[in-house]
Amino acid sequence: QKEVEQNSGPLSVPEGAIASLNCTYSDRGSQSFFWYRQYSGKSPELIMSIYSNGDKEDGRFTAQLNKASQYVSLLIRDSQPSDSATYLCAVTGGSYIPTFGRGTSLIVHP
Amino acid sequence: GAGVSQSPSNKVTEKGKDVELRCDPISGHTALYWYRQSLGQGLEFLIYFQGNSAPDKSGLPSDRFSAERTGGSVSTLTIQRTQQEDSAVYLCASSSQGLNEAFFGQGTRLTVV
């Protein structure tokens, strides 16, 4: 059973702070890693993808991957109230099917 | 189209009726996925298409659920004899290849009354 685990939260951070979201996965054969943002009542929106160990930065977002530890994280710098949403971690391996975690709820308060 | 398109956006049906949900993927995307998301829950995988074939349909909850894809493009998810527990948002996603980024449509909210 391939599993993707996330802390359900909510994670509450003040505006302007760094939000750190974490995800672990069980399938060592996983090759592709994604972060999605889902606002209430909306569908998931892709915000970051990462395929190799290390960091990948895109604007205020940084994805970090450590395959040895089977760990992927998302950092959001200068958090804004508009970042308040559920963040879903997804992992794809040899089955070519993205497996999703249940998501972490992020609340950014002014 | 620019993105994944699903129709209808909302569907209310009576228990026992059949429903068809449609997904139009991003042009050129060979991989297509159906997921289901119940209120406050995570994404539940239903079926994966590569081209017109479905290598993995292990997530379909029962034999009342079926899906097909034609022309390597549009996919239809059919639920027969709907039950109240089928009420959920049905999400379709497509990807250029199996390991690449998947993009979601806006979903179909199904309510069985």
Coordinates of C-alpha atoms in Angstrom, one line a residue:
Chain A
Q1 CA 0.0 0.0 0.0
K2 CA 1.6 3.2 -1.2
E3 CA 1.0 5.9 1.4
V4 CA 1.6 9.7 1.5
E5 CA 1.4 11.2 5.0
Q6 CA 0.8 14.8 5.9
N7 CA -0.1 16.5 9.2
S8 CA -3.7 17.6 8.8
G9 CA -3.1 20.8 10.8
P10 CA -4.3 23.4 10.9
L11 CA -0.9 25.1 10.7
S12 CA -1.4 28.7 11.8
V13 CA 1.2 31.3 11.0
P14 CA 1.2 35.1 11.1
E15 CA 1.3 37.2 7.9
G16 CA 4.9 37.6 6.7
A17 CA 6.2 34.5 8.4
I18 CA 7.5 31.3 6.7
A19 CA 5.1 28.4 6.5
S20 CA 6.7 24.9 6.5
L21 CA 4.6 22.0 5.2
N22 CA 5.9 18.4 5.4
C23 CA 5.1 15.1 3.7
T24 CA 6.5 11.6 3.9
Y25 CA 5.9 8.8 1.5
S26 CA 6.3 5.0 1.7
D27 CA 7.2 4.0 -1.9
R28 CA 11.0 4.1 -2.4
G29 CA 10.4 3.9 -6.1
S30 CA 8.6 7.2 -6.3
Q31 CA 10.1 9.5 -8.9
S32 CA 7.9 12.6 -9.1
F33 CA 6.7 14.9 -6.3
F34 CA 4.1 17.6 -6.4
W35 CA 2.5 20.2 -4.2
Y36 CA -1.1 21.3 -4.9
R37 CA -3.0 24.1 -3.3
Q38 CA -6.8 23.6 -2.8
Y39 CA -9.0 26.4 -1.7
S40 CA -12.3 25.5 -0.1
G41 CA -14.8 24.4 -2.7
K42 CA -12.3 24.5 -5.5
S43 CA -10.2 21.8 -7.3
P44 CA -6.5 21.3 -6.6
E45 CA -4.1 23.7 -8.3
L46 CA -0.5 22.6 -9.0
I47 CA 2.0 25.0 -7.5
M48 CA 5.3 23.1 -7.4
S49 CA 6.9 20.0 -8.9
I50 CA 10.3 18.5 -7.9
Y51 CA 12.0 15.4 -9.4
S52 CA 15.5 15.3 -7.8
N53 CA 17.0 15.7 -4.4
G54 CA 17.6 19.2 -3.2
D55 CA 15.7 22.5 -3.3
K56 CA 13.7 24.0 -6.0
E57 CA 12.6 27.6 -5.7
D58 CA 9.7 29.4 -7.5
G59 CA 8.9 32.9 -6.3
R60 CA 7.9 32.6 -2.6
F61 CA 7.7 28.8 -2.8
T62 CA 10.5 26.4 -2.2
A63 CA 10.1 22.6 -2.5
Q64 CA 12.7 20.4 -0.8
L65 CA 13.2 16.7 -1.6
N66 CA 15.2 14.1 0.3
K67 CA 14.7 10.7 -1.3
A68 CA 16.9 8.9 1.3
S69 CA 14.6 10.0 4.1
Q70 CA 11.5 9.8 1.8
Y71 CA 10.6 13.3 2.7
V72 CA 9.3 16.3 0.7
S73 CA 8.5 19.7 2.1
L74 CA 7.1 23.0 0.9
L75 CA 8.2 26.4 2.3
I76 CA 6.2 29.5 1.8
R77 CA 8.0 32.7 2.5
D78 CA 6.3 36.0 3.3
S79 CA 3.0 34.1 3.9
Q80 CA -0.1 36.1 2.9
P81 CA -3.7 35.6 4.0
S82 CA -4.4 34.5 0.4
D83 CA -2.2 31.5 1.0
S84 CA -4.7 30.1 3.5
A85 CA -5.8 26.9 1.9
T86 CA -5.2 23.1 2.1
Y87 CA -1.9 22.0 0.6
L88 CA -1.8 18.5 -0.9
C89 CA 1.4 16.5 -1.4
A90 CA 1.3 14.1 -4.3
V91 CA 3.8 11.4 -5.2
T92 CA 4.1 9.4 -8.5
G93 CA 6.1 6.2 -9.1
G94 CA 6.1 3.3 -11.5
S95 CA 2.4 3.0 -11.5
Y96 CA 2.2 6.5 -13.1
I97 CA -0.7 7.3 -10.7
P98 CA -0.3 10.3 -8.4
T99 CA -1.0 9.3 -4.8
F100 CA -2.2 12.1 -2.7
G101 CA -1.8 12.9 1.0
R102 CA -4.9 14.1 2.9
G103 CA -3.6 17.6 3.0
T104 CA -2.4 20.2 5.5
S105 CA -4.7 23.1 6.3
L106 CA -2.7 26.4 6.4
I107 CA -4.1 29.5 8.0
V108 CA -2.3 32.8 7.6
H109 CA -3.6 35.3 10.1
P110 CA -3.1 39.1 9.6
Chain B
G1 CA -8.8 24.4 -24.7
A2 CA -6.3 25.8 -22.2
G3 CA -7.2 23.5 -19.3
V4 CA -9.1 20.4 -18.3
S5 CA -12.8 20.9 -18.7
Q6 CA -15.4 18.9 -16.9
S7 CA -19.2 18.8 -17.3
P8 CA -21.6 19.3 -15.8
S9 CA -20.3 21.4 -12.9
N10 CA -23.1 20.3 -10.7
K11 CA -25.5 17.4 -11.0
V12 CA -28.4 16.5 -8.7
T13 CA -29.9 13.1 -9.3
E14 CA -32.4 10.8 -7.7
K15 CA -31.2 7.6 -6.1
G16 CA -31.3 4.8 -8.5
K17 CA -30.7 6.9 -11.6
D18 CA -27.7 6.7 -13.9
V19 CA -25.3 9.6 -14.4
E20 CA -22.6 10.4 -16.9
L21 CA -19.7 12.7 -16.1
R22 CA -17.5 14.1 -18.8
C23 CA -13.9 15.1 -18.9
D24 CA -12.1 16.9 -21.7
P25 CA -8.4 16.8 -21.0
I26 CA -5.7 19.2 -22.1
S27 CA -5.0 18.7 -25.8
G28 CA -2.2 16.2 -26.3
H29 CA -2.2 14.8 -22.8
T30 CA -2.1 11.0 -23.0
A31 CA -2.6 10.3 -19.3
L32 CA -6.0 10.9 -17.7
Y33 CA -7.1 10.3 -14.1
W34 CA -10.4 10.3 -12.3
Y35 CA -10.5 10.9 -8.5
R36 CA -13.3 11.4 -6.1
Q37 CA -13.3 13.7 -3.1
S38 CA -16.0 13.5 -0.4
L39 CA -16.7 16.4 1.8
G40 CA -13.7 17.1 4.0
Q41 CA -11.9 14.1 2.8
G42 CA -8.8 13.4 0.7
L43 CA -8.6 12.5 -3.0
E44 CA -9.7 8.9 -3.7
F45 CA -8.2 7.4 -6.9
L46 CA -10.7 5.8 -9.3
I47 CA -9.2 5.0 -12.6
Y48 CA -6.2 5.8 -14.8
F49 CA -6.2 6.0 -18.6
Q50 CA -3.1 5.9 -20.9
G51 CA -4.4 6.7 -24.3
N52 CA -7.7 4.8 -24.6
S53 CA -6.7 2.0 -22.4
A54 CA -7.1 1.8 -18.6
P55 CA -4.1 0.1 -17.1
D56 CA -5.5 0.6 -13.6
K57 CA -9.1 0.7 -12.7
S58 CA -8.5 -0.7 -9.2
G59 CA -10.1 2.3 -7.5
L60 CA -13.5 2.0 -8.9
P61 CA -15.7 1.3 -5.8
S62 CA -18.1 -1.1 -7.4
D63 CA -19.3 -2.5 -10.7
R64 CA -21.8 0.3 -10.8
F65 CA -18.9 2.5 -11.8
S66 CA -17.4 2.4 -15.3
A67 CA -15.3 4.7 -17.5
E68 CA -14.2 5.0 -21.0
R69 CA -12.0 7.2 -23.1
T70 CA -12.3 7.6 -26.8
G71 CA -9.9 9.0 -29.4
G72 CA -7.3 9.4 -26.7
S73 CA -9.2 12.5 -25.5
V74 CA -12.6 12.8 -23.9
S75 CA -13.4 10.5 -21.0
T76 CA -16.8 9.6 -19.6
L77 CA -17.4 8.3 -16.0
T78 CA -20.7 6.5 -15.7
I79 CA -22.3 5.7 -12.4
Q80 CA -25.3 3.3 -12.6
R81 CA -28.1 3.1 -10.0
T82 CA -26.7 5.9 -8.0
Q83 CA -26.6 5.7 -4.2
Q84 CA -26.4 8.5 -1.6
E85 CA -22.9 7.5 -0.8
D86 CA -21.9 8.3 -4.3
S87 CA -22.4 12.0 -3.5
A88 CA -19.0 13.7 -3.9
V89 CA -16.9 15.9 -6.1
Y90 CA -15.6 13.9 -9.1
L91 CA -12.3 15.3 -10.3
C92 CA -10.5 14.7 -13.6
A93 CA -6.9 15.4 -14.2
S94 CA -4.6 15.0 -17.2
S95 CA -0.9 14.8 -17.7
S96 CA 1.4 14.8 -20.8
Q97 CA 3.1 11.6 -19.4
G98 CA 2.5 9.4 -16.4
L99 CA 5.3 10.9 -14.3
N100 CA 4.7 14.5 -15.3
E101 CA 2.6 17.2 -13.7
A102 CA -1.1 16.5 -13.6
F103 CA -3.6 19.3 -14.0
F104 CA -7.2 19.2 -12.6
G105 CA -10.5 20.3 -14.0
Q106 CA -12.9 22.2 -11.9
G107 CA -14.8 19.0 -10.9
T108 CA -18.3 17.8 -11.0
R109 CA -20.3 18.0 -7.7
L110 CA -22.7 15.1 -7.7
T111 CA -25.5 15.1 -5.2
V112 CA -27.7 12.0 -4.9
V113 CA -31.1 12.7 -3.3

